[in-house]
Coordinates of C-alpha atoms and ligand atoms in Angstrom, one line a residue:
M241 CA -52.8 64.3 -40.0
S242 CA -49.7 66.1 -41.1
T243 CA -46.4 65.6 -39.3
D244 CA -46.6 69.2 -37.9
T245 CA -50.0 68.6 -36.5
L246 CA -49.1 65.1 -35.1
L247 CA -45.9 66.3 -33.4
S248 CA -46.9 69.9 -32.6
D249 CA -47.0 69.2 -28.8
C250 CA -43.8 67.2 -28.7
R251 CA -40.9 68.7 -26.7
V252 CA -38.5 65.8 -27.6
P253 CA -37.7 64.1 -30.9
V254 CA -40.1 61.3 -32.1
L255 CA -38.8 58.5 -34.4
G256 CA -40.9 55.7 -35.7
I257 CA -39.5 52.2 -36.2
C258 CA -41.3 50.8 -39.1
A259 CA -41.3 47.4 -40.7
Y260 CA -43.6 44.5 -41.7
S261 CA -44.2 42.0 -39.0
G262 CA -41.6 39.3 -38.7
T263 CA -38.7 41.8 -39.5
G264 CA -37.7 42.0 -35.8
K265 CA -38.7 45.5 -34.6
T266 CA -39.0 44.5 -31.0
T267 CA -35.9 42.3 -31.2
L268 CA -33.9 45.3 -32.4
L269 CA -35.4 47.6 -29.7
L270 CA -34.4 45.1 -27.0
K271 CA -30.8 45.5 -28.1
L272 CA -31.0 49.2 -28.9
L273 CA -32.5 50.5 -25.7
P274 CA -29.6 49.4 -23.5
E275 CA -27.2 51.0 -25.9
L276 CA -29.1 54.3 -25.9
N277 CA -29.2 54.2 -22.1
R278 CA -25.5 53.5 -22.1
R279 CA -25.1 56.7 -24.1
G280 CA -27.0 58.6 -21.5
L281 CA -30.3 58.8 -23.4
K282 CA -33.7 58.3 -21.7
V283 CA -36.2 56.8 -24.1
A284 CA -39.9 56.4 -24.1
V285 CA -41.4 53.7 -26.3
V286 CA -45.0 53.8 -27.8
K287 CA -46.2 50.6 -29.2
H288 CA -49.3 49.8 -31.3
A289 CA -51.1 46.8 -30.0
H290 CA -54.0 44.5 -30.8
H291 CA -57.3 46.1 -29.7
N292 CA -57.8 43.7 -26.8
F293 CA -54.3 43.7 -25.4
E294 CA -53.9 43.2 -21.6
V295 CA -51.0 44.0 -19.3
D296 CA -52.9 43.3 -16.1
K297 CA -53.5 39.9 -14.6
P298 CA -56.8 38.3 -13.4
G299 CA -56.7 38.2 -9.6
K300 CA -54.7 41.4 -9.2
D301 CA -56.6 44.1 -7.5
S302 CA -56.1 46.5 -10.3
F303 CA -57.5 44.0 -12.8
E304 CA -60.6 43.3 -10.6
L305 CA -61.2 47.0 -9.9
R306 CA -61.2 47.6 -13.7
K307 CA -63.5 44.8 -14.4
A308 CA -65.7 46.1 -11.6
G309 CA -66.1 49.4 -13.4
A310 CA -63.1 51.7 -12.8
D311 CA -63.1 53.7 -16.0
Q312 CA -59.5 54.7 -15.4
M313 CA -57.2 52.6 -13.2
L314 CA -54.1 54.4 -12.0
I315 CA -51.8 52.3 -9.9
G316 CA -48.6 53.6 -8.4
S317 CA -45.8 52.6 -6.1
S318 CA -42.7 54.5 -5.0
N319 CA -41.0 53.6 -8.3
R320 CA -43.5 52.7 -10.9
R321 CA -46.9 53.8 -12.0
A322 CA -49.4 52.5 -14.6
L323 CA -52.5 54.1 -16.0
M324 CA -55.0 51.8 -17.7
M325 CA -58.0 53.3 -19.4
E326 CA -60.7 52.0 -21.7
R327 CA -61.0 54.3 -24.8
P328 CA -62.5 52.5 -27.7
V329 CA -61.9 54.3 -31.0
E330 CA -62.6 53.4 -34.6
G331 CA -59.5 52.0 -36.3
D332 CA -56.1 52.8 -34.9
P333 CA -55.4 54.5 -31.5
D334 CA -54.8 58.2 -31.8
L335 CA -51.0 58.6 -31.7
K336 CA -51.1 62.3 -30.9
E337 CA -53.2 61.6 -27.8
L338 CA -50.8 58.8 -26.8
L339 CA -47.8 61.0 -27.1
A340 CA -49.5 63.6 -24.9
M341 CA -49.7 61.0 -22.1
I342 CA -45.9 60.6 -21.9
D343 CA -44.0 62.7 -19.4
Q344 CA -41.7 64.3 -21.9
S345 CA -39.8 66.3 -19.3
R346 CA -38.1 63.1 -18.2
I347 CA -36.9 61.8 -21.6
D348 CA -34.7 62.6 -24.6
L349 CA -36.5 60.6 -27.3
I350 CA -39.7 58.8 -28.1
L351 CA -39.5 55.7 -30.3
V352 CA -42.8 54.7 -31.9
E353 CA -43.3 51.0 -32.9
G354 CA -46.0 50.1 -35.3
F355 CA -47.8 53.2 -36.5
K356 CA -46.3 52.5 -40.0
K357 CA -48.8 54.7 -41.9
L358 CA -48.6 57.8 -39.8
A359 CA -46.8 61.0 -40.9
L360 CA -43.8 60.9 -38.6
P361 CA -40.1 60.5 -39.3
K362 CA -39.2 56.8 -39.3
L363 CA -36.4 54.4 -39.5
E364 CA -37.3 51.5 -41.9
L365 CA -36.2 48.0 -41.1
H366 CA -36.1 45.4 -43.8
R367 CA -35.2 41.7 -44.1
A368 CA -35.2 40.1 -47.6
E369 CA -36.6 36.8 -46.2
V370 CA -39.8 38.4 -45.0
G371 CA -40.6 39.0 -48.7
K372 CA -42.3 42.4 -48.3
P373 CA -41.9 45.5 -50.4
F374 CA -39.9 48.6 -49.2
V375 CA -41.8 51.3 -47.4
F376 CA -39.4 54.2 -48.3
T377 CA -40.3 54.0 -52.0
H378 CA -43.7 55.6 -51.2
D379 CA -43.0 57.2 -47.8
P380 CA -40.8 60.3 -48.0
L381 CA -40.6 60.5 -44.2
I382 CA -38.3 57.5 -44.0
Q383 CA -35.0 58.9 -42.7
A384 CA -32.8 55.8 -43.1
I385 CA -33.1 52.1 -43.8
A386 CA -31.5 49.3 -41.8
C387 CA -31.5 46.0 -43.6
D388 CA -29.9 42.5 -43.7
E389 CA -27.1 41.4 -46.0
A390 CA -29.5 39.7 -48.4
T391 CA -31.5 42.8 -49.1
Q392 CA -31.0 44.3 -52.6
L393 CA -31.7 48.0 -52.4
P394 CA -32.8 49.8 -55.6
A395 CA -29.8 51.5 -57.2
D396 CA -31.4 55.0 -56.8
C397 CA -31.9 54.6 -53.0
R398 CA -30.5 57.8 -51.5
L399 CA -31.2 57.0 -47.9
P400 CA -28.5 56.5 -45.2
Q401 CA -28.1 52.7 -45.1
L402 CA -27.5 50.7 -42.0
S403 CA -27.1 47.1 -41.1
I404 CA -30.1 45.7 -39.1
D405 CA -27.6 43.8 -36.9
D406 CA -25.4 46.8 -36.2
V407 CA -26.9 48.2 -33.0
D408 CA -24.0 50.7 -32.5
G409 CA -24.5 52.1 -36.0
I410 CA -28.2 52.4 -35.5
A411 CA -27.7 54.1 -32.1
D412 CA -25.2 56.5 -33.9
F413 CA -27.9 57.3 -36.4
I414 CA -30.5 58.0 -33.7
Q415 CA -28.1 60.3 -31.8
G416 CA -27.6 62.2 -35.0
F417 CA -31.3 62.4 -35.5
I418 CA -31.7 63.8 -32.0
G419 CA -28.9 66.3 -32.7
Q420 CA -30.6 67.5 -35.9
W421 CA -34.1 67.7 -34.4
T422 CA -35.9 71.0 -33.9
P423 CA -39.5 71.2 -32.4
V424 CA -42.3 71.8 -34.8
A425 CA -43.5 74.9 -32.8
P426 CA -40.7 76.3 -30.6
A427 CA -41.8 77.1 -27.1
P428 CA -43.0 80.6 -26.7
L429 CA -40.0 82.5 -25.2
G430 CA -41.5 85.9 -24.8
P431 CA -40.1 89.0 -26.6
C432 CA -37.0 88.0 -28.4
C433 CA -34.1 90.4 -27.8
D434 CA -31.2 88.5 -29.1
S435 CA -29.9 88.2 -32.6
V436 CA -32.2 86.2 -34.8
E437 CA -29.5 83.7 -35.9
R438 CA -29.3 82.3 -32.3
K439 CA -31.0 78.9 -32.1
Q440 CA -33.6 78.4 -29.4
L441 CA -33.5 75.1 -27.6
S442 CA -35.0 73.5 -24.6
V443 CA -32.7 72.2 -21.8
N444 CA -33.3 68.6 -23.0
Q445 CA -32.5 69.5 -26.6
G446 CA -29.3 71.3 -25.6
V447 CA -28.2 68.3 -23.5
A448 CA -29.0 65.8 -26.3
R449 CA -27.1 67.9 -28.9
I450 CA -24.1 68.1 -26.6
L451 CA -24.1 64.4 -25.8
T452 CA -24.0 63.5 -29.5
K453 CA -20.6 65.2 -29.7
V454 CA -19.1 63.5 -26.7
T455 CA -17.0 60.4 -27.2
P456 CA -15.9 58.7 -23.9
I457 CA -12.2 58.7 -23.1
N458 CA -10.5 55.5 -24.2
D459 CA -7.3 55.5 -22.0
T460 CA -7.2 53.5 -18.9
E461 CA -4.9 53.4 -15.9
T462 CA -4.6 50.9 -13.0
L463 CA -4.5 52.5 -9.5
P464 CA -4.1 51.5 -5.9
L465 CA -7.6 51.4 -4.4
T466 CA -7.1 54.4 -2.2
G467 CA -6.2 56.5 -5.2
A468 CA -9.3 55.5 -7.1
L469 CA -11.9 57.5 -5.1
G470 CA -14.1 59.4 -7.5
R471 CA -12.7 57.6 -10.6
V472 CA -14.8 55.6 -13.1
L473 CA -14.3 51.8 -13.5
A474 CA -13.1 50.8 -16.9
T475 CA -13.8 47.1 -16.6
D476 CA -16.4 45.1 -14.8
A477 CA -15.3 44.1 -11.3
I478 CA -15.7 40.3 -11.4
S479 CA -15.5 38.6 -8.0
P480 CA -12.7 36.1 -7.7
I481 CA -14.1 34.7 -4.5
N482 CA -17.4 33.9 -2.8
V483 CA -18.6 36.5 -0.3
P484 CA -18.9 35.2 2.3
Q485 CA -16.2 32.7 1.6
H486 CA -17.7 30.0 3.8
T487 CA -21.2 29.2 5.0
N488 CA -21.1 30.8 8.4
S489 CA -23.1 31.7 11.5
A490 CA -25.0 35.0 11.7
M491 CA -25.3 34.7 15.5
D492 CA -23.4 33.7 18.6
G493 CA -25.1 30.4 19.5
Y494 CA -25.2 26.7 18.8
A495 CA -24.9 25.0 15.5
I496 CA -27.0 21.8 15.0
A497 CA -28.5 19.6 12.3
H498 CA -32.2 20.5 12.2
G499 CA -34.4 17.4 12.9
E500 CA -36.2 15.5 15.6
H501 CA -33.9 16.1 18.5
T502 CA -34.8 18.4 21.4
S503 CA -31.6 18.2 23.3
F504 CA -28.0 18.2 22.0
K505 CA -24.7 17.1 23.4
V506 CA -22.2 20.0 23.1
V507 CA -19.1 18.4 21.4
G508 CA -17.0 21.5 20.8
E509 CA -16.8 25.2 19.9
V510 CA -15.7 27.2 16.9
F511 CA -14.6 30.9 16.6
A512 CA -14.5 33.2 13.6
G513 CA -11.4 32.8 11.6
H514 CA -11.1 29.1 12.6
A515 CA -12.7 25.8 11.5
Y516 CA -14.2 23.0 13.5
P517 CA -12.2 19.9 12.5
G518 CA -14.8 17.1 12.9
V519 CA -18.2 16.2 11.6
V520 CA -21.2 17.0 13.9
G521 CA -23.7 14.2 14.3
A522 CA -27.4 14.3 14.8
G523 CA -28.2 15.2 18.4
E524 CA -24.9 17.0 18.8
A525 CA -24.2 20.7 18.9
V526 CA -21.2 23.0 18.5
K527 CA -20.9 26.3 20.2
I528 CA -20.4 28.8 17.5
M529 CA -19.5 32.5 17.2
T530 CA -20.8 35.1 14.7
G531 CA -18.9 34.7 11.4
A532 CA -17.4 31.3 12.3
P533 CA -17.7 28.7 9.4
L534 CA -20.4 26.2 9.9
P535 CA -19.0 22.7 10.8
A536 CA -19.7 19.8 8.6
G537 CA -23.0 18.0 9.5
V538 CA -25.0 21.1 10.7
D539 CA -27.3 23.5 8.9
T540 CA -28.9 25.6 11.6
V541 CA -27.9 28.0 14.3
V542 CA -29.9 28.8 17.5
M543 CA -29.0 32.0 19.2
R544 CA -27.3 31.8 22.6
E545 CA -30.1 33.8 24.3
L546 CA -32.6 30.9 23.7
A547 CA -30.3 28.1 25.0
T548 CA -29.9 26.5 28.4
E549 CA -26.8 24.4 28.8
T550 CA -26.4 22.0 31.7
D551 CA -23.8 19.3 32.1
G552 CA -22.7 19.5 28.5
V553 CA -26.2 19.2 27.1
V554 CA -28.1 22.1 25.5
R555 CA -31.9 22.6 25.1
F556 CA -33.6 25.5 23.3
D557 CA -36.7 27.6 23.9
G558 CA -39.2 28.1 21.1
P559 CA -39.5 26.7 17.6
I560 CA -36.4 26.2 15.4
E561 CA -36.5 26.7 11.6
A562 CA -34.2 24.7 9.4
G563 CA -31.4 26.9 8.1
Q564 CA -32.0 29.8 10.4
N565 CA -29.2 32.2 11.3
V566 CA -27.0 30.9 8.6
R567 CA -25.3 33.0 5.9
Q568 CA -24.6 30.8 2.8
A569 CA -21.3 31.0 1.0
G570 CA -21.5 33.4 -1.9
E571 CA -24.9 34.7 -0.6
D572 CA -23.7 38.3 -1.0
I573 CA -21.6 37.8 -4.1
A574 CA -20.8 34.5 -5.8
T575 CA -17.4 33.7 -7.4
G576 CA -17.6 35.0 -11.0
A577 CA -20.4 37.4 -10.4
T578 CA -20.2 41.0 -11.5
A579 CA -19.9 43.0 -8.4
L580 CA -19.6 46.4 -10.2
T581 CA -20.1 47.1 -13.8
A582 CA -17.7 49.2 -16.0
G583 CA -18.9 52.8 -15.9
A584 CA -19.6 52.8 -12.2
R585 CA -18.1 55.8 -10.3
I586 CA -16.1 54.7 -7.3
S587 CA -17.3 56.2 -4.1
A588 CA -16.6 55.1 -0.5
A589 CA -19.0 52.1 -0.7
E590 CA -17.5 50.9 -4.0
M591 CA -14.0 51.2 -2.5
G592 CA -15.1 49.0 0.4
L593 CA -16.7 46.5 -1.9
L594 CA -13.7 46.2 -4.2
A595 CA -11.5 45.7 -1.1
S596 CA -13.8 43.0 0.2
L597 CA -13.2 41.1 -3.0
G598 CA -9.4 41.5 -2.9
L599 CA -9.6 43.7 -6.0
A600 CA -7.0 46.2 -4.8
Q601 CA -5.8 47.5 -8.2
P602 CA -8.9 48.7 -10.1
T603 CA -8.6 49.7 -13.8
V604 CA -10.2 53.1 -14.3
W605 CA -10.6 55.6 -17.2
R606 CA -8.1 58.5 -17.4
R607 CA -9.6 61.6 -15.8
P608 CA -10.9 64.2 -18.2
R609 CA -8.6 67.2 -18.5
V610 CA -10.5 70.5 -18.4
A611 CA -9.1 73.9 -19.1
I612 CA -10.9 76.9 -17.7
F613 CA -10.6 80.7 -18.1
S614 CA -12.6 83.8 -17.4
T615 CA -13.1 86.7 -19.8
G616 CA -14.0 90.3 -19.3
D617 CA -11.9 93.5 -18.8
E618 CA -13.7 94.1 -15.5
V619 CA -12.8 90.8 -14.0
C620 CA -9.9 90.8 -11.5
A621 CA -8.0 87.8 -10.0
P622 CA -9.0 87.6 -6.3
E623 CA -5.3 87.4 -5.3
A624 CA -4.7 90.9 -6.6
P625 CA -6.1 94.2 -5.2
L626 CA -9.5 95.1 -6.7
K627 CA -9.2 97.8 -9.4
P628 CA -11.8 100.6 -9.6
N629 CA -15.0 99.6 -11.4
C630 CA -14.0 95.9 -11.4
I631 CA -15.2 92.7 -9.8
F632 CA -13.3 89.7 -8.5
D633 CA -13.4 86.6 -10.6
A634 CA -15.8 84.2 -8.9
N635 CA -16.5 81.9 -11.9
R636 CA -13.1 80.3 -12.3
F637 CA -13.3 79.2 -8.7
S638 CA -16.8 77.8 -8.6
L639 CA -15.9 75.9 -11.8
H640 CA -12.7 74.7 -10.3
G641 CA -14.6 73.3 -7.3
M642 CA -17.3 71.6 -9.4
L643 CA -14.7 70.1 -11.8
T644 CA -12.6 68.8 -8.9
Q645 CA -15.7 67.2 -7.4
L646 CA -16.4 65.5 -10.7
G647 CA -12.9 64.0 -10.7
C648 CA -11.5 66.1 -13.5
E649 CA -7.9 67.4 -13.8
V650 CA -8.2 71.2 -14.0
I651 CA -6.0 73.4 -16.0
D652 CA -6.5 77.0 -14.9
L653 CA -5.7 79.5 -17.6
G654 CA -6.6 82.6 -15.6
I655 CA -8.3 85.6 -17.0
I656 CA -8.1 86.3 -20.7
E657 CA -8.1 89.9 -22.0
D658 CA -11.0 91.0 -24.2
N659 CA -9.2 90.9 -27.5
E660 CA -9.3 88.5 -30.4
D661 CA -5.6 87.6 -30.5
S662 CA -5.3 86.9 -26.8
M663 CA -8.4 84.8 -27.1
V664 CA -7.1 82.7 -30.1
A665 CA -3.8 82.1 -28.3
A666 CA -5.6 81.1 -25.1
L667 CA -8.0 78.7 -26.9
E668 CA -5.2 77.1 -28.9
N669 CA -3.2 76.6 -25.8
A670 CA -6.2 75.2 -23.9
S671 CA -7.3 72.8 -26.6
A672 CA -3.8 71.4 -27.1
Q673 CA -3.8 70.2 -23.4
A674 CA -7.4 69.6 -22.6
D675 CA -10.4 67.4 -23.5
V676 CA -12.8 70.2 -22.7
V677 CA -12.3 74.0 -22.6
I678 CA -14.7 76.1 -20.5
S679 CA -14.9 79.9 -20.5
S680 CA -17.3 82.1 -18.7
G681 CA -18.6 85.5 -19.8
G682 CA -18.6 87.1 -23.2
V683 CA -21.4 85.0 -24.8
S684 CA -24.3 87.4 -24.5
V685 CA -25.2 89.3 -27.6
G686 CA -23.3 92.5 -26.8
D687 CA -20.0 90.8 -26.6
A688 CA -20.2 87.5 -28.4
D689 CA -18.1 88.5 -31.3
F690 CA -14.8 87.9 -29.8
I691 CA -15.2 84.3 -28.8
K692 CA -17.1 83.8 -32.0
D693 CA -14.3 85.2 -34.2
A694 CA -11.6 83.4 -32.3
L695 CA -13.5 80.1 -32.5
A696 CA -14.2 80.7 -36.2
R697 CA -10.4 80.8 -36.7
L698 CA -9.8 77.6 -34.7
G699 CA -12.9 75.3 -34.8
T700 CA -16.7 75.5 -34.9
I701 CA -19.1 77.2 -32.6
D702 CA -22.9 77.4 -32.2
F703 CA -24.6 80.0 -30.1
W704 CA -27.7 78.8 -28.4
K705 CA -30.4 80.5 -26.5
I706 CA -31.7 78.0 -24.0
A707 CA -35.2 78.3 -22.8
M708 CA -34.1 78.4 -19.2
R709 CA -33.4 80.8 -16.4
P710 CA -30.8 81.6 -15.2
G711 CA -28.3 80.9 -17.9
R712 CA -29.9 81.6 -21.2
P713 CA -26.9 82.1 -23.6
L714 CA -24.7 79.1 -24.1
A715 CA -22.0 78.7 -26.7
F716 CA -20.9 75.2 -27.6
G717 CA -18.4 74.0 -30.2
T718 CA -15.2 72.2 -30.9
I719 CA -11.6 73.2 -31.2
G720 CA -9.6 70.3 -32.7
D721 CA -10.5 67.3 -30.6
A722 CA -11.5 69.4 -27.6
L723 CA -15.1 70.4 -26.8
F724 CA -15.7 74.0 -26.0
F725 CA -18.4 75.4 -23.6
G726 CA -18.9 79.2 -23.5
L727 CA -20.9 79.7 -20.3
P728 CA -22.7 82.9 -19.4
G729 CA -20.9 85.5 -17.1
N730 CA -23.3 85.7 -14.2
P731 CA -22.0 83.6 -11.4
V732 CA -25.2 81.7 -10.6
A733 CA -25.9 81.2 -14.3
V734 CA -22.4 79.7 -14.7
M735 CA -23.1 77.2 -11.9
V736 CA -26.6 76.3 -13.2
S737 CA -25.5 75.9 -16.8
F738 CA -22.5 73.8 -15.7
M739 CA -24.8 71.5 -13.8
Q740 CA -27.2 71.1 -16.6
F741 CA -25.0 70.9 -19.7
V742 CA -21.3 70.5 -18.8
Q743 CA -21.9 67.9 -16.1
P744 CA -23.6 65.3 -18.3
A745 CA -21.0 65.8 -21.0
L746 CA -18.1 65.4 -18.5
R747 CA -19.7 62.3 -17.0
K748 CA -20.1 60.7 -20.4
L749 CA -16.6 61.7 -21.4
A750 CA -15.3 60.2 -18.1
G751 CA -16.9 56.8 -19.0
E752 CA -19.7 57.0 -16.5
A753 CA -22.6 54.8 -17.7
Q754 CA -26.3 55.6 -17.1
W755 CA -25.9 58.9 -15.4
Q756 CA -29.0 61.1 -15.2
P757 CA -29.5 64.2 -13.0
R758 CA -31.2 63.1 -9.8
L759 CA -34.7 64.5 -9.5
I760 CA -36.8 64.2 -6.4
K761 CA -40.3 65.4 -5.7
A762 CA -40.8 67.9 -2.8
V763 CA -43.7 69.9 -1.6
A764 CA -43.4 73.7 -2.2
T765 CA -44.0 75.7 1.0
E766 CA -44.3 79.0 -0.8
P767 CA -45.8 80.3 -4.1
M768 CA -43.3 80.2 -7.0
R769 CA -43.5 81.8 -10.3
S770 CA -42.1 80.8 -13.7
R771 CA -42.8 81.5 -17.3
S772 CA -44.3 78.7 -19.3
G773 CA -42.0 77.8 -22.2
R774 CA -38.8 78.0 -20.2
T775 CA -37.3 75.9 -17.4
E776 CA -36.7 77.9 -14.2
F777 CA -34.0 76.7 -11.9
S778 CA -34.6 78.4 -8.6
R779 CA -32.2 78.0 -5.7
G780 CA -34.0 76.0 -3.0
V781 CA -33.6 74.8 0.5
A782 CA -35.1 71.3 1.0
S783 CA -35.8 70.0 4.4
L784 CA -38.0 67.5 6.2
G785 CA -41.4 68.8 7.1
A786 CA -43.2 68.2 10.4
A787 CA -45.2 65.3 8.8
G788 CA -42.0 63.7 7.5
Q789 CA -42.5 64.8 3.9
L790 CA -39.7 66.5 1.9
E791 CA -40.4 70.3 1.6
V792 CA -38.7 73.0 -0.3
R793 CA -38.6 76.8 -0.2
T794 CA -36.6 79.2 -2.3
T795 CA -33.6 81.2 -1.0
G796 CA -35.5 84.4 -1.7
S797 CA -34.3 86.8 -4.3
Q798 CA -33.3 84.8 -7.4
G799 CA -31.1 87.3 -9.3
S800 CA -28.5 85.4 -11.4
G801 CA -25.6 87.4 -9.9
I802 CA -26.5 86.6 -6.2
L803 CA -24.0 83.9 -5.5
S804 CA -24.8 83.8 -1.8
S805 CA -28.1 82.2 -2.9
M806 CA -26.1 79.2 -4.2
V807 CA -24.4 79.0 -0.8
Q808 CA -27.7 79.0 1.1
A809 CA -29.3 76.5 -1.2
N810 CA -29.0 72.8 -1.1
C811 CA -30.8 72.1 -4.3
L812 CA -32.2 73.6 -7.5
I813 CA -36.0 73.7 -7.8
V814 CA -36.7 72.8 -11.4
L815 CA -39.9 74.4 -12.7
E816 CA -40.4 72.8 -16.1
E817 CA -41.5 74.4 -19.3
A818 CA -45.1 73.7 -18.8
V819 CA -45.3 75.2 -15.3
D820 CA -46.1 78.8 -14.9
H821 CA -46.9 79.0 -11.2
V822 CA -46.7 76.8 -8.1
R823 CA -49.0 77.1 -5.1
P824 CA -47.9 76.2 -1.6
G825 CA -48.6 72.5 -1.3
D826 CA -47.9 71.7 -4.9
A827 CA -45.2 69.1 -5.7
V828 CA -42.2 70.3 -7.6
W829 CA -39.0 68.6 -8.8
I830 CA -35.7 69.3 -7.1
Q831 CA -32.1 68.5 -8.0
P832 CA -30.0 68.1 -4.9
F833 CA -26.5 69.6 -5.0
S834 CA -25.0 66.6 -3.2
D835 CA -22.8 65.3 -6.0
L836 CA -21.2 68.6 -7.0
M837 CA -21.1 71.0 -4.0
Ligands
LIG249 P1 -21.2 88.8 -19.6 O1 -21.8 87.5 -20.0 O2 -19.7 88.8 -20.0 O3 -21.9 90.0 -20.1 O4 -21.2 88.9 -18.0 C1 -22.4 88.9 -17.3 C2 -22.2 89.4 -15.9 O5 -21.4 88.5 -15.2 C3 -21.5 90.8 -15.8 O6 -22.0 91.5 -14.8 C4 -20.0 90.3 -15.5 O7 -19.4 91.4 -14.9 C5 -20.2 89.1 -14.7 N1 -19.1 88.3 -14.8 C6 -18.5 87.9 -15.9 N2 -17.4 87.1 -15.6 C7 -17.4 86.9 -14.3 C8 -16.5 86.2 -13.4 N3 -15.5 85.5 -13.8 N4 -16.8 86.3 -12.1 C9 -17.8 87.0 -11.6 N5 -18.7 87.7 -12.4 C10 -18.4 87.7 -13.7
LIG250 MG1 -18.3 90.2 -20.3

């Protein structure tokens, strides 16, 4: 099967990891996957296995149901699902069929382990000690080779060469591979009206390309805790203490040593913040308050409501379990444990946790500096009177709001006149001060020239046509060390493209590890239409239905200029490329606004 046929249905890049057994494919993948995750990439892995492999366990219901004759066994929980099916085929499993089983809308890359002979782009791994020949010498689809120091590559090897132990270098190569990738058969986008040189990309492809160009900020600062809200931790928060510090009581009651006794002599009492000085003997009890440290000699607390105390002797109703109602020292967080990892964004709960450990001066990454401006002769600042035939500038303000919510420092450059020299001056000024420059308007075909010419003088720019609605045109490039985003002009399109493309870039830039847009399933309460081949982001209102399920409706008219729809909405409804219509009762993905608005 040719590469084009094999990968024709793939919406994300597919890379094989190929090597003879014993080279360490899985070992490498185990180190590579965390690194790719850290870089914001979601990865699916396809692995070739022995014909009789088993992931289930005898005795598990799923195993027994399969053995009893379930031809397909789909088992699902709220956070995991597994489909097991018996499909005997001659020879190797059909990779094209396996790839089709992956939910490609949720990932950025598929790594394939162990289909060495198939026609797909591959990274070859080689170790001299394994004593096997090279694959690349007879497989033109090998994209690069990662080998150990002892490997002697032929002098005429023209492939990019990596060290098999350099996980970072291999991750860089993979990010580059994603950035270069184009689908075999681009999604049908309907009649093409824009200039042919524009590249057509899916939302995932656009995001992946952007992320390859983002290097996280490397400057840190140390702040008082109250000033750290919304900032990203630069170092792991290691607990200097046990939480709780002492083993203590979870109840108001009596502390005793669990054993044979049925009545106990009350020998004293202990309050929170104090310690009982003595050792409690068998058959003795100490009255104890919630949070008070457990005295020496006891291990169990019985709640006051079950106790009867007369003449200094206490008896209890009901059974007593050893160790009950006791919180062990370090049970929440032990000394030396990682309470928060670097890359965590500090919200209210993180502030409380850091404070509870006495970590009052967290070290955080510097905030991204983002310059914004609007373009268009018709665009007026809202502080000034509205000129005839003009509109007020909405975009700079919605951008300002979202950037502030993301913890960025905003540099507002106002409205830039529609002429090349003003544009060049504005971009030069912006890129000198900022990590990221964002403009809105002026990137659709009619008027692209300006930003294009200005950027050609100062940096690089790509114009993309993203298979999405709203927000199809997107310009992305670099000016010096700054990244440039040219967002569309329509106010809703600006917000939607910001959420999909600028947000992941800014979060990575800010040092936030592992961020992915939050997607939740909700039941549609009305019919919705989309066009297959593009992702539709409708403004939605999600609410709890009568039966307790999450439901979603649209805000009605979905024109990309109707900004009030963003105000009414509390989420975006994401109708993925494969979806062309939704019926009431169908499940759809939604992206809640909570983080940004
Ligand atoms: P453009 O991409 O420049 O053709 O703009 C598309 C539409 O968005 C036009 O109707 C513009 O008037 C409108 N628009 C552009 N910039 C802004 C802005 N800053 N605020 C509100 N609307 C805008
Ligand atoms: Mg314009």
